[in-house]
PDB file of C-alpha atoms and ligand atoms in Angstrom:
ATOM      1  CA  MET A 222     -45.315  75.254  -1.736  1.00  0.00           C
ATOM      2  CA  ARG A 223     -42.703  73.471   0.354  1.00  0.00           C
ATOM      3  CA  LEU A 224     -41.650  70.212  -1.227  1.00  0.00           C
ATOM      4  CA  PRO A 225     -42.113  67.274   1.108  1.00  0.00           C
ATOM      5  CA  ASP A 226     -38.978  65.467   2.230  1.00  0.00           C
ATOM      6  CA  GLY A 227     -37.969  62.624  -0.012  1.00  0.00           C
ATOM      7  CA  LEU A 228     -39.601  64.093  -3.130  1.00  0.00           C
ATOM      8  CA  PRO A 229     -37.857  62.446  -6.095  1.00  0.00           C
ATOM      9  CA  ALA A 230     -35.620  64.851  -8.018  1.00  0.00           C
ATOM     10  CA  ASP A 231     -36.921  63.662 -11.379  1.00  0.00           C
ATOM     11  CA  ILE A 232     -40.530  64.881 -11.126  1.00  0.00           C
ATOM     12  CA  ASP A 233     -41.705  66.866 -14.127  1.00  0.00           C
ATOM     13  CA  LEU A 234     -42.827  70.273 -12.894  1.00  0.00           C
ATOM     14  CA  THR A 235     -43.394  71.600 -16.394  1.00  0.00           C
ATOM     15  CA  ARG A 236     -46.571  69.510 -16.862  1.00  0.00           C
ATOM     16  CA  PRO A 237     -49.670  69.556 -14.678  1.00  0.00           C
ATOM     17  CA  SER A 238     -50.363  66.358 -12.745  1.00  0.00           C
ATOM     18  CA  ALA A 239     -53.829  64.842 -12.355  1.00  0.00           C
ATOM     19  CA  ALA A 240     -53.284  64.170  -8.632  1.00  0.00           C
ATOM     20  CA  ARG A 241     -52.253  67.764  -7.927  1.00  0.00           C
ATOM     21  CA  VAL A 242     -55.046  69.270 -10.088  1.00  0.00           C
ATOM     22  CA  TYR A 243     -57.451  67.119  -8.083  1.00  0.00           C
ATOM     23  CA  ASP A 244     -55.860  68.175  -4.795  1.00  0.00           C
ATOM     24  CA  TYR A 245     -56.199  71.860  -5.745  1.00  0.00           C
ATOM     25  CA  VAL A 246     -59.867  71.532  -6.701  1.00  0.00           C
ATOM     26  CA  LEU A 247     -60.554  69.723  -3.410  1.00  0.00           C
ATOM     27  CA  GLY A 248     -58.973  72.626  -1.506  1.00  0.00           C
ATOM     28  CA  GLY A 249     -55.661  70.926  -0.694  1.00  0.00           C
ATOM     29  CA  ALA A 250     -52.238  72.581  -0.532  1.00  0.00           C
ATOM     30  CA  HIS A 251     -50.191  70.000  -2.428  1.00  0.00           C
ATOM     31  CA  ASN A 252     -50.086  71.558  -5.899  1.00  0.00           C
ATOM     32  CA  PHE A 253     -48.043  73.884  -8.109  1.00  0.00           C
ATOM     33  CA  GLU A 254     -48.901  76.949 -10.213  1.00  0.00           C
ATOM     34  CA  ILE A 255     -48.995  74.824 -13.382  1.00  0.00           C
ATOM     35  CA  ASP A 256     -51.633  72.568 -11.773  1.00  0.00           C
ATOM     36  CA  ARG A 257     -53.704  75.511 -10.533  1.00  0.00           C
ATOM     37  CA  GLN A 258     -53.737  77.104 -13.983  1.00  0.00           C
ATOM     38  CA  LEU A 259     -55.056  73.951 -15.628  1.00  0.00           C
ATOM     39  CA  ALA A 260     -57.573  73.401 -12.811  1.00  0.00           C
ATOM     40  CA  GLU A 261     -58.934  76.933 -13.293  1.00  0.00           C
ATOM     41  CA  GLN A 262     -59.156  76.410 -17.055  1.00  0.00           C
ATOM     42  CA  ILE A 263     -61.044  73.129 -16.721  1.00  0.00           C
ATOM     43  CA  ALA A 264     -63.241  74.575 -13.968  1.00  0.00           C
ATOM     44  CA  ALA A 265     -64.180  77.530 -16.195  1.00  0.00           C
ATOM     45  CA  MET A 266     -65.487  75.073 -18.778  1.00  0.00           C
ATOM     46  CA  THR A 267     -67.075  72.617 -16.365  1.00  0.00           C
ATOM     47  CA  PRO A 268     -68.690  74.438 -13.473  1.00  0.00           C
ATOM     48  CA  ASN A 269     -69.451  71.066 -11.853  1.00  0.00           C
ATOM     49  CA  LEU A 270     -65.795  70.080 -11.577  1.00  0.00           C
ATOM     50  CA  ALA A 271     -65.281  70.678  -7.847  1.00  0.00           C
ATOM     51  CA  GLU A 272     -68.676  69.142  -7.136  1.00  0.00           C
ATOM     52  CA  THR A 273     -67.793  66.093  -9.232  1.00  0.00           C
ATOM     53  CA  MET A 274     -64.537  65.591  -7.374  1.00  0.00           C
ATOM     54  CA  ARG A 275     -66.200  66.009  -3.982  1.00  0.00           C
ATOM     55  CA  ALA A 276     -68.959  63.623  -5.055  1.00  0.00           C
ATOM     56  CA  GLY A 277     -66.224  61.154  -6.056  1.00  0.00           C
ATOM     57  CA  ARG A 278     -64.638  61.270  -2.610  1.00  0.00           C
ATOM     58  CA  ALA A 279     -68.080  61.051  -0.959  1.00  0.00           C
ATOM     59  CA  PHE A 280     -68.951  57.946  -3.033  1.00  0.00           C
ATOM     60  CA  LEU A 281     -65.613  56.428  -2.017  1.00  0.00           C
ATOM     61  CA  ARG A 282     -66.305  57.115   1.665  1.00  0.00           C
ATOM     62  CA  ARG A 283     -69.811  55.613   1.509  1.00  0.00           C
ATOM     63  CA  GLY A 284     -68.404  52.594  -0.291  1.00  0.00           C
ATOM     64  CA  VAL A 285     -65.613  52.067   2.244  1.00  0.00           C
ATOM     65  CA  ARG A 286     -68.076  52.322   5.129  1.00  0.00           C
ATOM     66  CA  THR A 287     -70.224  49.672   3.437  1.00  0.00           C
ATOM     67  CA  LEU A 288     -67.187  47.441   2.923  1.00  0.00           C
ATOM     68  CA  VAL A 289     -66.022  47.736   6.536  1.00  0.00           C
ATOM     69  CA  GLY A 290     -69.596  46.874   7.540  1.00  0.00           C
ATOM     70  CA  ALA A 291     -69.323  43.757   5.362  1.00  0.00           C
ATOM     71  CA  GLY A 292     -66.243  42.686   7.335  1.00  0.00           C
ATOM     72  CA  ILE A 293     -63.478  43.881   4.990  1.00  0.00           C
ATOM     73  CA  ASP A 294     -60.327  44.891   6.858  1.00  0.00           C
ATOM     74  CA  GLN A 295     -57.798  45.198   4.015  1.00  0.00           C
ATOM     75  CA  PHE A 296     -57.970  47.712   1.179  1.00  0.00           C
ATOM     76  CA  LEU A 297     -55.876  48.097  -1.961  1.00  0.00           C
ATOM     77  CA  ASP A 298     -56.556  51.669  -3.123  1.00  0.00           C
ATOM     78  CA  ILE A 299     -55.070  52.186  -6.599  1.00  0.00           C
ATOM     79  CA  GLY A 300     -54.953  55.754  -7.945  1.00  0.00           C
ATOM     80  CA  SER A 301     -55.385  56.979  -4.385  1.00  0.00           C
ATOM     81  CA  GLY A 302     -54.168  60.541  -5.021  1.00  0.00           C
ATOM     82  CA  ILE A 303     -53.184  62.751  -2.113  1.00  0.00           C
ATOM     83  CA  PRO A 304     -54.887  61.454   1.042  1.00  0.00           C
ATOM     84  CA  THR A 305     -56.351  64.712   2.286  1.00  0.00           C
ATOM     85  CA  VAL A 306     -59.479  65.102   4.381  1.00  0.00           C
ATOM     86  CA  GLY A 307     -61.739  62.082   4.877  1.00  0.00           C
ATOM     87  CA  ASN A 308     -59.642  59.549   3.038  1.00  0.00           C
ATOM     88  CA  VAL A 309     -59.885  55.774   2.993  1.00  0.00           C
ATOM     89  CA  HIS A 310     -57.679  55.065   6.032  1.00  0.00           C
ATOM     90  CA  GLU A 311     -59.583  57.593   8.156  1.00  0.00           C
ATOM     91  CA  VAL A 312     -62.978  56.144   7.257  1.00  0.00           C
ATOM     92  CA  ALA A 313     -61.872  52.505   7.485  1.00  0.00           C
ATOM     93  CA  GLN A 314     -59.750  52.798  10.637  1.00  0.00           C
ATOM     94  CA  GLN A 315     -62.401  54.832  12.424  1.00  0.00           C
ATOM     95  CA  ALA A 316     -64.797  51.904  11.996  1.00  0.00           C
ATOM     96  CA  ASN A 317     -62.117  49.237  12.482  1.00  0.00           C
ATOM     97  CA  PRO A 318     -58.751  50.384  13.897  1.00  0.00           C
ATOM     98  CA  ALA A 319     -57.187  47.124  12.682  1.00  0.00           C
ATOM     99  CA  ALA A 320     -57.966  47.876   9.016  1.00  0.00           C
ATOM    100  CA  ARG A 321     -54.934  47.921   6.696  1.00  0.00           C
ATOM    101  CA  ILE A 322     -54.730  50.146   3.626  1.00  0.00           C
ATOM    102  CA  VAL A 323     -52.268  50.101   0.739  1.00  0.00           C
ATOM    103  CA  TYR A 324     -52.279  53.348  -1.243  1.00  0.00           C
ATOM    104  CA  VAL A 325     -50.919  53.169  -4.788  1.00  0.00           C
ATOM    105  CA  ASP A 326     -50.363  56.086  -7.156  1.00  0.00           C
ATOM    106  CA  ILE A 327     -48.359  56.787 -10.286  1.00  0.00           C
ATOM    107  CA  ASP A 328     -47.677  60.413  -9.326  1.00  0.00           C
ATOM    108  CA  PRO A 329     -44.430  60.839  -7.354  1.00  0.00           C
ATOM    109  CA  VAL A 330     -45.741  63.994  -5.657  1.00  0.00           C
ATOM    110  CA  ALA A 331     -48.898  62.213  -4.492  1.00  0.00           C
ATOM    111  CA  VAL A 332     -46.735  59.347  -3.229  1.00  0.00           C
ATOM    112  CA  ALA A 333     -44.295  61.622  -1.377  1.00  0.00           C
ATOM    113  CA  HIS A 334     -47.141  63.523   0.276  1.00  0.00           C
ATOM    114  CA  SER A 335     -48.921  60.301   1.157  1.00  0.00           C
ATOM    115  CA  ARG A 336     -45.770  59.017   2.854  1.00  0.00           C
ATOM    116  CA  SER A 337     -45.344  62.170   4.916  1.00  0.00           C
ATOM    117  CA  ILE A 338     -49.052  62.386   5.869  1.00  0.00           C
ATOM    118  CA  LEU A 339     -49.178  58.699   6.827  1.00  0.00           C
ATOM    119  CA  ALA A 340     -45.851  58.490   8.680  1.00  0.00           C
ATOM    120  CA  GLY A 341     -46.554  56.786  12.002  1.00  0.00           C
ATOM    121  CA  ASN A 342     -49.703  54.999  10.784  1.00  0.00           C
ATOM    122  CA  GLU A 343     -48.383  51.439  10.863  1.00  0.00           C
ATOM    123  CA  ARG A 344     -51.378  49.957   9.107  1.00  0.00           C
ATOM    124  CA  THR A 345     -50.944  51.970   5.936  1.00  0.00           C
ATOM    125  CA  THR A 346     -48.445  51.388   3.113  1.00  0.00           C
ATOM    126  CA  VAL A 347     -47.749  53.623   0.111  1.00  0.00           C
ATOM    127  CA  LEU A 348     -46.569  52.229  -3.226  1.00  0.00           C
ATOM    128  CA  HIS A 349     -45.348  54.205  -6.217  1.00  0.00           C
ATOM    129  CA  ALA A 350     -46.703  52.076  -9.059  1.00  0.00           C
ATOM    130  CA  ASP A 351     -48.734  52.061 -12.243  1.00  0.00           C
ATOM    131  CA  LEU A 352     -52.190  50.489 -12.462  1.00  0.00           C
ATOM    132  CA  ARG A 353     -51.159  49.271 -15.925  1.00  0.00           C
ATOM    133  CA  GLU A 354     -48.760  46.863 -14.150  1.00  0.00           C
ATOM    134  CA  PRO A 355     -51.235  45.085 -11.881  1.00  0.00           C
ATOM    135  CA  ASP A 356     -49.000  42.037 -11.348  1.00  0.00           C
ATOM    136  CA  ARG A 357     -46.291  44.254  -9.900  1.00  0.00           C
ATOM    137  CA  ILE A 358     -48.751  45.980  -7.555  1.00  0.00           C
ATOM    138  CA  LEU A 359     -50.138  42.653  -6.346  1.00  0.00           C
ATOM    139  CA  ALA A 360     -46.672  41.158  -5.827  1.00  0.00           C
ATOM    140  CA  GLU A 361     -45.364  44.196  -3.921  1.00  0.00           C
ATOM    141  CA  ALA A 362     -48.429  44.494  -1.688  1.00  0.00           C
ATOM    142  CA  GLU A 363     -48.059  40.813  -0.797  1.00  0.00           C
ATOM    143  CA  LYS A 364     -44.276  40.901  -0.390  1.00  0.00           C
ATOM    144  CA  LEU A 365     -44.517  43.829   2.033  1.00  0.00           C
ATOM    145  CA  GLY A 366     -47.005  41.809   4.067  1.00  0.00           C
ATOM    146  CA  ALA A 367     -49.502  44.650   3.635  1.00  0.00           C
ATOM    147  CA  ILE A 368     -52.259  42.538   2.042  1.00  0.00           C
ATOM    148  CA  ASP A 369     -53.013  38.848   2.543  1.00  0.00           C
ATOM    149  CA  PHE A 370     -54.619  37.745  -0.727  1.00  0.00           C
ATOM    150  CA  GLY A 371     -55.677  34.485   0.929  1.00  0.00           C
ATOM    151  CA  ARG A 372     -58.327  36.548   2.748  1.00  0.00           C
ATOM    152  CA  PRO A 373     -61.049  38.847   1.373  1.00  0.00           C
ATOM    153  CA  VAL A 374     -59.782  42.229   0.239  1.00  0.00           C
ATOM    154  CA  ALA A 375     -61.381  45.319  -1.289  1.00  0.00           C
ATOM    155  CA  VAL A 376     -59.763  46.696  -4.432  1.00  0.00           C
ATOM    156  CA  LEU A 377     -60.620  50.393  -4.799  1.00  0.00           C
ATOM    157  CA  LEU A 378     -60.385  52.043  -8.218  1.00  0.00           C
ATOM    158  CA  ALA A 379     -61.954  55.448  -7.624  1.00  0.00           C
ATOM    159  CA  GLY A 380     -61.625  57.836 -10.531  1.00  0.00           C
ATOM    160  CA  VAL A 381     -58.559  56.152 -11.993  1.00  0.00           C
ATOM    161  CA  VAL A 382     -59.492  53.630 -14.717  1.00  0.00           C
ATOM    162  CA  HIS A 383     -60.517  56.497 -17.036  1.00  0.00           C
ATOM    163  CA  PHE A 384     -56.801  57.403 -17.103  1.00  0.00           C
ATOM    164  CA  VAL A 385     -56.098  54.059 -18.811  1.00  0.00           C
ATOM    165  CA  PRO A 386     -56.663  54.266 -22.577  1.00  0.00           C
ATOM    166  CA  ASP A 387     -58.168  51.357 -24.505  1.00  0.00           C
ATOM    167  CA  SER A 388     -54.732  50.742 -26.051  1.00  0.00           C
ATOM    168  CA  ASP A 389     -53.499  49.664 -22.565  1.00  0.00           C
ATOM    169  CA  ASP A 390     -56.311  47.097 -22.330  1.00  0.00           C
ATOM    170  CA  PRO A 391     -58.050  48.077 -19.075  1.00  0.00           C
ATOM    171  CA  GLN A 392     -60.240  44.937 -19.252  1.00  0.00           C
ATOM    172  CA  ARG A 393     -57.080  42.799 -18.941  1.00  0.00           C
ATOM    173  CA  ILE A 394     -55.914  44.890 -15.968  1.00  0.00           C
ATOM    174  CA  LEU A 395     -59.267  44.476 -14.226  1.00  0.00           C
ATOM    175  CA  ALA A 396     -59.327  40.743 -14.939  1.00  0.00           C
ATOM    176  CA  THR A 397     -55.869  40.393 -13.335  1.00  0.00           C
ATOM    177  CA  LEU A 398     -56.958  42.272 -10.218  1.00  0.00           C
ATOM    178  CA  ARG A 399     -60.227  40.325  -9.886  1.00  0.00           C
ATOM    179  CA  ALA A 400     -58.428  37.006 -10.342  1.00  0.00           C
ATOM    180  CA  ALA A 401     -56.077  37.817  -7.439  1.00  0.00           C
ATOM    181  CA  THR A 402     -58.969  37.974  -4.972  1.00  0.00           C
ATOM    182  CA  VAL A 403     -60.740  35.208  -3.054  1.00  0.00           C
ATOM    183  CA  PRO A 404     -64.558  34.916  -2.776  1.00  0.00           C
ATOM    184  CA  GLY A 405     -65.896  37.446  -0.293  1.00  0.00           C
ATOM    185  CA  SER A 406     -63.671  40.164  -1.791  1.00  0.00           C
ATOM    186  CA  TYR A 407     -64.996  43.370  -3.368  1.00  0.00           C
ATOM    187  CA  LEU A 408     -64.237  45.770  -6.197  1.00  0.00           C
ATOM    188  CA  LEU A 409     -65.238  49.437  -5.838  1.00  0.00           C
ATOM    189  CA  LEU A 410     -65.025  51.478  -9.018  1.00  0.00           C
ATOM    190  CA  SER A 411     -65.999  54.943 -10.211  1.00  0.00           C
ATOM    191  CA  HIS A 412     -65.418  56.136 -13.752  1.00  0.00           C
ATOM    192  CA  SER A 413     -66.178  59.214 -15.883  1.00  0.00           C
ATOM    193  CA  THR A 414     -68.727  58.792 -18.636  1.00  0.00           C
ATOM    194  CA  HIS A 415     -69.908  60.574 -21.757  1.00  0.00           C
ATOM    195  CA  GLU A 416     -73.427  59.223 -21.239  1.00  0.00           C
ATOM    196  CA  ASP A 417     -76.030  61.912 -20.500  1.00  0.00           C
ATOM    197  CA  GLN A 418     -73.300  64.581 -20.737  1.00  0.00           C
ATOM    198  CA  PRO A 419     -73.283  68.023 -22.347  1.00  0.00           C
ATOM    199  CA  ARG A 420     -70.671  69.345 -24.766  1.00  0.00           C
ATOM    200  CA  GLU A 421     -68.513  70.954 -21.964  1.00  0.00           C
ATOM    201  CA  MET A 422     -67.668  67.552 -20.575  1.00  0.00           C
ATOM    202  CA  LEU A 423     -66.130  66.512 -23.850  1.00  0.00           C
ATOM    203  CA  ASP A 424     -64.174  69.782 -24.034  1.00  0.00           C
ATOM    204  CA  ALA A 425     -62.836  69.201 -20.526  1.00  0.00           C
ATOM    205  CA  GLN A 426     -61.671  65.785 -21.669  1.00  0.00           C
ATOM    206  CA  ARG A 427     -59.640  67.456 -24.424  1.00  0.00           C
ATOM    207  CA  LEU A 428     -57.964  69.696 -21.815  1.00  0.00           C
ATOM    208  CA  SER A 429     -57.088  66.684 -19.676  1.00  0.00           C
ATOM    209  CA  ALA A 430     -54.736  65.641 -22.454  1.00  0.00           C
ATOM    210  CA  ARG A 431     -52.383  68.270 -21.046  1.00  0.00           C
ATOM    211  CA  THR A 432     -51.852  66.313 -17.844  1.00  0.00           C
ATOM    212  CA  ALA A 433     -49.537  63.333 -17.890  1.00  0.00           C
ATOM    213  CA  THR A 434     -52.546  61.119 -18.581  1.00  0.00           C
ATOM    214  CA  GLU A 435     -55.582  61.774 -20.737  1.00  0.00           C
ATOM    215  CA  ILE A 436     -59.103  60.797 -19.671  1.00  0.00           C
ATOM    216  CA  THR A 437     -61.087  58.212 -21.649  1.00  0.00           C
ATOM    217  CA  LEU A 438     -64.819  58.648 -21.087  1.00  0.00           C
ATOM    218  CA  ARG A 439     -66.670  55.314 -21.331  1.00  0.00           C
ATOM    219  CA  SER A 440     -70.243  54.107 -21.624  1.00  0.00           C
ATOM    220  CA  ARG A 441     -72.153  52.520 -18.764  1.00  0.00           C
ATOM    221  CA  ALA A 442     -71.874  49.106 -20.467  1.00  0.00           C
ATOM    222  CA  GLU A 443     -68.091  49.408 -20.857  1.00  0.00           C
ATOM    223  CA  ILE A 444     -67.729  50.399 -17.206  1.00  0.00           C
ATOM    224  CA  ALA A 445     -70.040  47.586 -16.049  1.00  0.00           C
ATOM    225  CA  ALA A 446     -67.792  45.108 -17.902  1.00  0.00           C
ATOM    226  CA  PHE A 447     -64.901  46.036 -15.556  1.00  0.00           C
ATOM    227  CA  PHE A 448     -66.750  44.125 -12.817  1.00  0.00           C
ATOM    228  CA  GLY A 449     -66.580  40.884 -14.852  1.00  0.00           C
ATOM    229  CA  ASP A 450     -68.787  38.304 -13.157  1.00  0.00           C
ATOM    230  CA  PHE A 451     -68.649  39.930  -9.728  1.00  0.00           C
ATOM    231  CA  THR A 452     -72.140  40.556  -8.302  1.00  0.00           C
ATOM    232  CA  LEU A 453     -73.040  44.252  -8.202  1.00  0.00           C
ATOM    233  CA  LEU A 454     -74.399  45.346  -4.825  1.00  0.00           C
ATOM    234  CA  GLU A 455     -77.641  47.327  -4.836  1.00  0.00           C
ATOM    235  CA  PRO A 456     -78.331  49.800  -6.410  1.00  0.00           C
ATOM    236  CA  GLY A 457     -75.943  48.577  -9.142  1.00  0.00           C
ATOM    237  CA  LEU A 458     -73.770  50.794 -11.328  1.00  0.00           C
ATOM    238  CA  VAL A 459     -75.337  54.255 -11.059  1.00  0.00           C
ATOM    239  CA  HIS A 460     -74.482  57.938 -11.294  1.00  0.00           C
ATOM    240  CA  MET A 461     -72.292  58.340  -8.212  1.00  0.00           C
ATOM    241  CA  PRO A 462     -74.618  60.421  -5.987  1.00  0.00           C
ATOM    242  CA  LEU A 463     -77.297  57.709  -6.363  1.00  0.00           C
ATOM    243  CA  TRP A 464     -75.111  55.025  -4.767  1.00  0.00           C
ATOM    244  CA  ARG A 465     -76.527  54.591  -1.235  1.00  0.00           C
ATOM    245  CA  PRO A 466     -76.805  58.320  -0.434  1.00  0.00           C
ATOM    246  CA  ASP A 467     -76.652  59.234   3.263  1.00  0.00           C
ATOM    247  CA  GLU A 468     -79.928  61.117   2.850  1.00  0.00           C
ATOM    248  CA  PRO A 469     -82.508  60.301   0.149  1.00  0.00           C
ATOM    249  CA  THR A 470     -82.461  63.943  -0.978  1.00  0.00           C
ATOM    250  CA  ASP A 471     -78.634  64.146  -1.305  1.00  0.00           C
ATOM    251  CA  PRO A 472     -78.429  63.251  -5.036  1.00  0.00           C
ATOM    252  CA  GLY A 473     -80.469  66.321  -6.002  1.00  0.00           C
ATOM    253  CA  GLU A 474     -82.475  66.552  -9.197  1.00  0.00           C
ATOM    254  CA  HIS A 475     -79.705  65.858 -11.724  1.00  0.00           C
ATOM    255  CA  PRO A 476     -77.175  63.349 -10.389  1.00  0.00           C
ATOM    256  CA  GLU A 477     -76.093  62.651 -13.983  1.00  0.00           C
ATOM    257  CA  ARG A 478     -74.554  66.138 -14.250  1.00  0.00           C
ATOM    258  CA  LEU A 479     -71.501  64.901 -12.324  1.00  0.00           C
ATOM    259  CA  GLY A 480     -70.571  62.674 -15.230  1.00  0.00           C
ATOM    260  CA  ALA A 481     -69.400  59.533 -13.459  1.00  0.00           C
ATOM    261  CA  PHE A 482     -70.780  56.106 -12.637  1.00  0.00           C
ATOM    262  CA  GLY A 483     -69.974  54.274  -9.407  1.00  0.00           C
ATOM    263  CA  GLY A 484     -70.578  50.769  -8.146  1.00  0.00           C
ATOM    264  CA  VAL A 485     -69.377  48.023  -5.814  1.00  0.00           C
ATOM    265  CA  GLY A 486     -69.133  44.374  -6.889  1.00  0.00           C
ATOM    266  CA  ARG A 487     -68.654  41.246  -4.755  1.00  0.00           C
ATOM    267  CA  HIS A 488     -66.604  38.193  -5.656  1.00  0.00           C
ATOM    268  CA  ASP A 489     -69.030  35.328  -5.108  1.00  0.00           C
ATOM    269  CA  ARG A 490     -67.940  31.706  -5.266  1.00  0.00           C
ATOM    270  CA  GLY A 491     -67.443  30.630  -8.872  1.00  0.00           C
ATOM    271  CA  ALA A 492     -66.648  34.172 -10.080  1.00  0.00           C
ATOM    272  CA  GLY A 493     -63.164  35.483 -10.786  1.00  0.00           C
TER     273      GLY A 493
HETATM  274  C1  SAM B 626     -59.006  61.789  -9.863  1.00  0.00           C
HETATM  275  S1  SAM B 626     -57.745  61.220  -8.794  1.00  0.00           S
HETATM  276  C2  SAM B 626     -58.681  60.157  -7.694  1.00  0.00           C
HETATM  277  C3  SAM B 626     -58.155  60.122  -6.272  1.00  0.00           C
HETATM  278  C4  SAM B 626     -58.925  59.198  -5.293  1.00  0.00           C
HETATM  279  N1  SAM B 626     -58.971  57.820  -5.757  1.00  0.00           N
HETATM  280  C5  SAM B 626     -60.338  59.691  -5.043  1.00  0.00           C
HETATM  281  O1  SAM B 626     -61.282  59.106  -5.583  1.00  0.00           O
HETATM  282  O2  SAM B 626     -60.507  60.648  -4.308  1.00  0.00           O
HETATM  283  C6  SAM B 626     -56.904  60.027  -9.845  1.00  0.00           C
HETATM  284  C7  SAM B 626     -55.544  59.543  -9.335  1.00  0.00           C
HETATM  285  O3  SAM B 626     -55.117  58.451 -10.167  1.00  0.00           O
HETATM  286  C8  SAM B 626     -53.716  58.555 -10.376  1.00  0.00           C
HETATM  287  N2  SAM B 626     -53.371  57.786 -11.587  1.00  0.00           N
HETATM  288  C9  SAM B 626     -53.599  58.110 -12.884  1.00  0.00           C
HETATM  289  N3  SAM B 626     -53.167  57.137 -13.702  1.00  0.00           N
HETATM  290  C10 SAM B 626     -52.636  56.163 -12.894  1.00  0.00           C
HETATM  291  C11 SAM B 626     -52.022  54.893 -13.150  1.00  0.00           C
HETATM  292  N4  SAM B 626     -51.844  54.440 -14.387  1.00  0.00           N
HETATM  293  N5  SAM B 626     -51.625  54.156 -12.085  1.00  0.00           N
HETATM  294  C12 SAM B 626     -51.784  54.617 -10.805  1.00  0.00           C
HETATM  295  N6  SAM B 626     -52.354  55.813 -10.516  1.00  0.00           N
HETATM  296  C13 SAM B 626     -52.776  56.575 -11.538  1.00  0.00           C
HETATM  297  C14 SAM B 626     -53.466  60.050 -10.470  1.00  0.00           C
HETATM  298  O4  SAM B 626     -52.110  60.355 -10.184  1.00  0.00           O
HETATM  299  C15 SAM B 626     -54.439  60.583  -9.420  1.00  0.00           C
HETATM  300  O5  SAM B 626     -53.823  60.678  -8.155  1.00  0.00           O
END
């Protein structure tokens, strides 16, 4: 693979990266042999892996469409990965060309690719930052003039909070992000779970320890707590395919097999 211009010299190519494993499984070209090997290993143990990742992107797209429909025109997408086909800016800007998106990722390769893919799109900004430092993300997004926190914003956390272990206090991180938003803002979140899952899912979690960040599977109640006192939109926090499917038959017979819950919460007056 050709390295994109501006790729930092200090990236660790001896360890697989979650963003590049994800990119490979989604059919992207922004990954290395080490990522492909781990992806194949995980996929051999969890046949639903590619489907889960595609379902994650599809949930994100349905959520963003809903948010644009609710009048949101600024998005803070943390743990955005590599913005390949059908990503947030495409969905949002198709519905509202004035929509602004800030993509944030911890992976320098994802960030470098995002910058090259988005060059020329003046309403997108890419930050190299860590979700575990939410104050820094909020300050930078504001300083760059990319997000106006005096107006409603959507914070997107799709498939990323499970990379934050309990020891890094994800509830504190979520509380900081929620508190930065004004009423009328939204939080979209999807998160892997051990609920209703077979043994293979737990084995795949063990393998994820080989990427720079290990996955922490959480219960539905723990994931629901990330929304604080935001009001969950219908149908609530559900297995991802069940969240406002395009067609009633889309979720299939076993939506729980994808192993992740998704939901969208709204900041109503008095919440925070
Ligand atoms: C499974 S991908 C999800 C990509 C995208 N949000 C989606 O739903 O299609 C998770 C992304 O989170 C990033 N990530 C993991 N830990 C992070 C952290 N602490 N801060 C920011 N990004 C992180 C990874 O680099 C990866 O790109």
